[in-house]
């Protein structure tokens, strides 16, 4: 079958790989109809995410039609149209029982590697690095979804188009959890770093959860524009204005109550995805005097404020922890517990409270995927979110 595969830094190809098939009684196989490209895929593309192997199939934002069902799966049947959460969860362990699905104990076969590198074992995740299980991803004609017997894919109402529901696989829940992690009190000001696809859903969710004001920061004109129109945000273009000064001014010298890092690892430094980690470091520390996003947040957030970080990081980050401690900041972060949000957020789509497709600017076939990755990475052609249609 055809799939999007990783072949080293900035080398994404569409290749032939072995067909997805049932390998365990808890598996299902789906024929993929839509599959998002995510900012996390850019971390993979640029080589920032460790433990990728040449030929790995990427993609963790899929939906499609169930084609085959393992003998232990009774919650799904052949022909069901489903959206697939990127986190794999057993549904039985301590963490799944408390809906912390991305921390599931039992779905990562590379626990030893993860323990050694990170000191803990996260759940398995589709189309991600070998540290997260090394499962083949969903930017492909078909996808094996393991652990589908207790949680995982859920059925989609027939009258909702793929574009309306595919982003439930990741970024709508991710934006929602990031906003929830701010513990927003009625009327509070939420500042969001980044106006990428994830950040757009942080803005939507911040309003749903009671924000009184949303301020969004980026430098890409189309993304800032989307933040203003769809996200009803006031915006700061960080290439034109000093973010700290502007936020001080906008909040009467106090700083935002809640700050969200919707950007993540340093290969995004300065608003461009650097080609190599060395380039990123140059952009951060030599070529520009902008602090990394988390340090800028520590500086800007009000005393006793709340910081939420959906942005993905790898390894160590140089942080102004002393300032954060003395300011009494609270931090919450993590890979999204997608299963926790699937049904409630699907209901919001069904009820017409939100149409998540507003963020999708481009569609592409699997053959067009390498060009689509370049467009998404370089933010050309007004590209904000690409959905592949295998
Ligand atoms: P994206 O790359 O499209 O968006 C990042 C945005 O940040 C871009 O618009 C960029 O211009 C902007 N930016 C870069 N540097 C900046 C700075 N210094 N200040 C303000 N803005 C800046 O990616 P995305 O798809 O929106 O994903 C965003 C992050 O969320 C990534 O790190 C991704 O890995 C992560 N993510 C996390 C989860 C999770 O489960 N926690 C899920 C999905 C994505
Ligand atoms: Zn994603």
JSON list of C-alpha atoms and ligand atoms in Angstrom, two decimals, residues 37-43 60-61 86-87 125 128 170-171 174 177 192-200 217-220 223 238 243 261-265 268-273 290-293 296 309-314 333-338 376-377 379 384-385, ligand 1:
[
{"chain": "A", "resi": 37, "resn": "UNK", "atom": "CA", "xyz": [-0.47, 16.75, 8.98]},
{"chain": "A", "resi": 38, "resn": "UNK", "atom": "CA", "xyz": [0.43, 18.11, 12.42]},
{"chain": "A", "resi": 39, "resn": "UNK", "atom": "CA", "xyz": [3.04, 20.44, 13.91]},
{"chain": "A", "resi": 40, "resn": "UNK", "atom": "CA", "xyz": [4.27, 17.31, 15.70]},
{"chain": "A", "resi": 41, "resn": "UNK", "atom": "CA", "xyz": [5.00, 15.81, 12.28]},
{"chain": "A", "resi": 42, "resn": "UNK", "atom": "CA", "xyz": [7.28, 18.81, 11.68]},
{"chain": "A", "resi": 43, "resn": "UNK", "atom": "CA", "xyz": [9.30, 17.82, 14.77]},
{"chain": "A", "resi": 60, "resn": "UNK", "atom": "CA", "xyz": [-1.39, 10.39, 13.80]},
{"chain": "A", "resi": 61, "resn": "UNK", "atom": "CA", "xyz": [-4.57, 12.29, 12.85]},
{"chain": "A", "resi": 86, "resn": "UNK", "atom": "CA", "xyz": [-3.55, 9.25, 18.26]},
{"chain": "A", "resi": 87, "resn": "UNK", "atom": "CA", "xyz": [-2.97, 7.95, 21.78]},
{"chain": "A", "resi": 125, "resn": "UNK", "atom": "CA", "xyz": [1.16, 6.72, 19.87]},
{"chain": "A", "resi": 128, "resn": "UNK", "atom": "CA", "xyz": [5.38, 8.66, 16.10]},
{"chain": "A", "resi": 170, "resn": "UNK", "atom": "CA", "xyz": [-5.78, 15.24, 17.90]},
{"chain": "A", "resi": 171, "resn": "UNK", "atom": "CA", "xyz": [-5.78, 19.00, 17.62]},
{"chain": "A", "resi": 174, "resn": "UNK", "atom": "CA", "xyz": [-5.37, 19.13, 22.24]},
{"chain": "A", "resi": 177, "resn": "UNK", "atom": "CA", "xyz": [-7.15, 20.21, 27.04]},
{"chain": "A", "resi": 192, "resn": "UNK", "atom": "CA", "xyz": [-1.72, 32.09, 23.36]},
{"chain": "A", "resi": 193, "resn": "UNK", "atom": "CA", "xyz": [1.78, 31.83, 21.85]},
{"chain": "A", "resi": 194, "resn": "UNK", "atom": "CA", "xyz": [1.46, 30.63, 18.26]},
{"chain": "A", "resi": 195, "resn": "UNK", "atom": "CA", "xyz": [-1.48, 30.86, 15.87]},
{"chain": "A", "resi": 196, "resn": "UNK", "atom": "CA", "xyz": [-0.92, 27.42, 14.33]},
{"chain": "A", "resi": 197, "resn": "UNK", "atom": "CA", "xyz": [-3.69, 24.81, 14.13]},
{"chain": "A", "resi": 198, "resn": "UNK", "atom": "CA", "xyz": [-3.34, 23.72, 17.77]},
{"chain": "A", "resi": 199, "resn": "UNK", "atom": "CA", "xyz": [-3.36, 27.31, 19.01]},
{"chain": "A", "resi": 200, "resn": "UNK", "atom": "CA", "xyz": [-6.49, 28.06, 16.95]},
{"chain": "A", "resi": 217, "resn": "UNK", "atom": "CA", "xyz": [0.92, 35.90, 19.23]},
{"chain": "A", "resi": 218, "resn": "UNK", "atom": "CA", "xyz": [2.58, 34.84, 15.97]},
{"chain": "A", "resi": 219, "resn": "UNK", "atom": "CA", "xyz": [4.16, 36.45, 12.98]},
{"chain": "A", "resi": 220, "resn": "UNK", "atom": "CA", "xyz": [2.50, 34.72, 10.03]},
{"chain": "A", "resi": 223, "resn": "UNK", "atom": "CA", "xyz": [-2.49, 32.81, 10.97]},
{"chain": "A", "resi": 238, "resn": "UNK", "atom": "CA", "xyz": [6.10, 39.34, 17.33]},
{"chain": "A", "resi": 243, "resn": "UNK", "atom": "CA", "xyz": [5.60, 40.90, 23.14]},
{"chain": "A", "resi": 261, "resn": "UNK", "atom": "CA", "xyz": [2.67, 27.65, 24.74]},
{"chain": "A", "resi": 262, "resn": "UNK", "atom": "CA", "xyz": [1.14, 26.52, 21.44]},
{"chain": "A", "resi": 263, "resn": "UNK", "atom": "CA", "xyz": [4.53, 26.47, 19.75]},
{"chain": "A", "resi": 264, "resn": "UNK", "atom": "CA", "xyz": [6.79, 23.85, 21.33]},
{"chain": "A", "resi": 265, "resn": "UNK", "atom": "CA", "xyz": [10.34, 22.72, 20.67]},
{"chain": "A", "resi": 268, "resn": "UNK", "atom": "CA", "xyz": [10.29, 26.45, 15.66]},
{"chain": "A", "resi": 269, "resn": "UNK", "atom": "CA", "xyz": [12.51, 29.27, 16.91]},
{"chain": "A", "resi": 270, "resn": "UNK", "atom": "CA", "xyz": [11.67, 32.66, 15.56]},
{"chain": "A", "resi": 271, "resn": "UNK", "atom": "CA", "xyz": [8.57, 31.46, 13.78]},
{"chain": "A", "resi": 272, "resn": "UNK", "atom": "CA", "xyz": [10.40, 29.45, 11.16]},
{"chain": "A", "resi": 273, "resn": "UNK", "atom": "CA", "xyz": [11.03, 25.76, 11.42]},
{"chain": "A", "resi": 290, "resn": "UNK", "atom": "CA", "xyz": [14.16, 36.54, 21.50]},
{"chain": "A", "resi": 291, "resn": "UNK", "atom": "CA", "xyz": [13.94, 34.15, 24.45]},
{"chain": "A", "resi": 292, "resn": "UNK", "atom": "CA", "xyz": [12.41, 30.74, 23.86]},
{"chain": "A", "resi": 293, "resn": "UNK", "atom": "CA", "xyz": [8.65, 30.69, 24.20]},
{"chain": "A", "resi": 296, "resn": "UNK", "atom": "CA", "xyz": [8.96, 34.57, 27.37]},
{"chain": "A", "resi": 309, "resn": "UNK", "atom": "CA", "xyz": [1.99, 23.81, 27.50]},
{"chain": "A", "resi": 310, "resn": "UNK", "atom": "CA", "xyz": [0.55, 21.66, 24.73]},
{"chain": "A", "resi": 311, "resn": "UNK", "atom": "CA", "xyz": [3.68, 22.44, 22.65]},
{"chain": "A", "resi": 312, "resn": "UNK", "atom": "CA", "xyz": [5.92, 19.39, 22.35]},
{"chain": "A", "resi": 313, "resn": "UNK", "atom": "CA", "xyz": [9.49, 19.42, 23.70]},
{"chain": "A", "resi": 314, "resn": "UNK", "atom": "CA", "xyz": [12.35, 16.96, 23.60]},
{"chain": "A", "resi": 333, "resn": "UNK", "atom": "CA", "xyz": [1.29, 20.12, 30.22]},
{"chain": "A", "resi": 334, "resn": "UNK", "atom": "CA", "xyz": [1.28, 16.84, 28.41]},
{"chain": "A", "resi": 335, "resn": "UNK", "atom": "CA", "xyz": [0.34, 14.80, 25.42]},
{"chain": "A", "resi": 336, "resn": "UNK", "atom": "CA", "xyz": [-3.42, 14.96, 25.09]},
{"chain": "A", "resi": 337, "resn": "UNK", "atom": "CA", "xyz": [-5.67, 12.34, 26.68]},
{"chain": "A", "resi": 338, "resn": "UNK", "atom": "CA", "xyz": [-7.65, 12.30, 23.44]},
{"chain": "A", "resi": 376, "resn": "UNK", "atom": "CA", "xyz": [3.07, 23.52, 5.92]},
{"chain": "A", "resi": 377, "resn": "UNK", "atom": "CA", "xyz": [6.59, 23.80, 7.27]},
{"chain": "A", "resi": 379, "resn": "UNK", "atom": "CA", "xyz": [3.95, 28.47, 5.85]},
{"chain": "A", "resi": 384, "resn": "UNK", "atom": "CA", "xyz": [-2.39, 26.59, 8.02]},
{"chain": "A", "resi": 385, "resn": "UNK", "atom": "CA", "xyz": [-3.61, 22.97, 8.11]},
{"chain": "B", "resi": 1, "resn": "LIG", "atom": "P1", "xyz": [2.62, 24.79, 13.78]},
{"chain": "B", "resi": 1, "resn": "LIG", "atom": "O1", "xyz": [4.06, 24.58, 13.59]},
{"chain": "B", "resi": 1, "resn": "LIG", "atom": "O2", "xyz": [1.78, 24.88, 12.56]},
{"chain": "B", "resi": 1, "resn": "LIG", "atom": "O3", "xyz": [2.36, 26.10, 14.64]},
{"chain": "B", "resi": 1, "resn": "LIG", "atom": "C1", "xyz": [3.32, 26.72, 15.42]},
{"chain": "B", "resi": 1, "resn": "LIG", "atom": "C2", "xyz": [3.10, 28.23, 15.30]},
{"chain": "B", "resi": 1, "resn": "LIG", "atom": "O4", "xyz": [3.93, 28.90, 16.24]},
{"chain": "B", "resi": 1, "resn": "LIG", "atom": "C3", "xyz": [3.46, 28.77, 13.92]},
{"chain": "B", "resi": 1, "resn": "LIG", "atom": "O5", "xyz": [2.37, 29.49, 13.39]},
{"chain": "B", "resi": 1, "resn": "LIG", "atom": "C4", "xyz": [4.67, 29.67, 14.20]},
{"chain": "B", "resi": 1, "resn": "LIG", "atom": "O6", "xyz": [4.74, 30.78, 13.32]},
{"chain": "B", "resi": 1, "resn": "LIG", "atom": "C5", "xyz": [4.43, 30.09, 15.64]},
{"chain": "B", "resi": 1, "resn": "LIG", "atom": "N1", "xyz": [5.63, 30.48, 16.38]},
{"chain": "B", "resi": 1, "resn": "LIG", "atom": "C6", "xyz": [6.90, 30.05, 16.23]},
{"chain": "B", "resi": 1, "resn": "LIG", "atom": "N2", "xyz": [7.73, 30.65, 17.09]},
{"chain": "B", "resi": 1, "resn": "LIG", "atom": "C7", "xyz": [6.97, 31.49, 17.82]},
{"chain": "B", "resi": 1, "resn": "LIG", "atom": "C8", "xyz": [7.24, 32.39, 18.88]},
{"chain": "B", "resi": 1, "resn": "LIG", "atom": "N3", "xyz": [8.48, 32.53, 19.35]},
{"chain": "B", "resi": 1, "resn": "LIG", "atom": "N4", "xyz": [6.22, 33.11, 19.41]},
{"chain": "B", "resi": 1, "resn": "LIG", "atom": "C9", "xyz": [4.94, 32.97, 18.93]},
{"chain": "B", "resi": 1, "resn": "LIG", "atom": "N5", "xyz": [4.62, 32.12, 17.92]},
{"chain": "B", "resi": 1, "resn": "LIG", "atom": "C10", "xyz": [5.62, 31.40, 17.37]},
{"chain": "B", "resi": 1, "resn": "LIG", "atom": "O7", "xyz": [2.16, 23.58, 14.72]},
{"chain": "B", "resi": 1, "resn": "LIG", "atom": "P2", "xyz": [0.76, 23.08, 15.36]},
{"chain": "B", "resi": 1, "resn": "LIG", "atom": "O8", "xyz": [0.24, 21.97, 14.53]},
{"chain": "B", "resi": 1, "resn": "LIG", "atom": "O9", "xyz": [-0.14, 24.20, 15.67]},
{"chain": "B", "resi": 1, "resn": "LIG", "atom": "O10", "xyz": [1.35, 22.46, 16.70]},
{"chain": "B", "resi": 1, "resn": "LIG", "atom": "C11", "xyz": [1.85, 23.30, 17.71]},
{"chain": "B", "resi": 1, "resn": "LIG", "atom": "C12", "xyz": [2.58, 22.52, 18.78]},
{"chain": "B", "resi": 1, "resn": "LIG", "atom": "O11", "xyz": [1.68, 21.63, 19.43]},
{"chain": "B", "resi": 1, "resn": "LIG", "atom": "C13", "xyz": [3.72, 21.65, 18.25]},
{"chain": "B", "resi": 1, "resn": "LIG", "atom": "O12", "xyz": [4.81, 21.70, 19.17]},
{"chain": "B", "resi": 1, "resn": "LIG", "atom": "C14", "xyz": [3.12, 20.26, 18.27]},
{"chain": "B", "resi": 1, "resn": "LIG", "atom": "O13", "xyz": [4.10, 19.26, 18.37]},
{"chain": "B", "resi": 1, "resn": "LIG", "atom": "C15", "xyz": [2.26, 20.35, 19.49]},
{"chain": "B", "resi": 1, "resn": "LIG", "atom": "N6", "xyz": [1.20, 19.34, 19.61]},
{"chain": "B", "resi": 1, "resn": "LIG", "atom": "C16", "xyz": [1.01, 18.80, 20.83]},
{"chain": "B", "resi": 1, "resn": "LIG", "atom": "C17", "xyz": [0.03, 17.87, 21.04]},
{"chain": "B", "resi": 1, "resn": "LIG", "atom": "C18", "xyz": [-0.20, 17.30, 22.40]},
{"chain": "B", "resi": 1, "resn": "LIG", "atom": "O14", "xyz": [-0.80, 16.25, 22.55]},
{"chain": "B", "resi": 1, "resn": "LIG", "atom": "N7", "xyz": [0.24, 17.98, 23.45]},
{"chain": "B", "resi": 1, "resn": "LIG", "atom": "C19", "xyz": [-0.78, 17.47, 19.98]},
{"chain": "B", "resi": 1, "resn": "LIG", "atom": "C20", "xyz": [-0.58, 18.06, 18.73]},
{"chain": "B", "resi": 1, "resn": "LIG", "atom": "C21", "xyz": [0.41, 19.00, 18.56]}
]
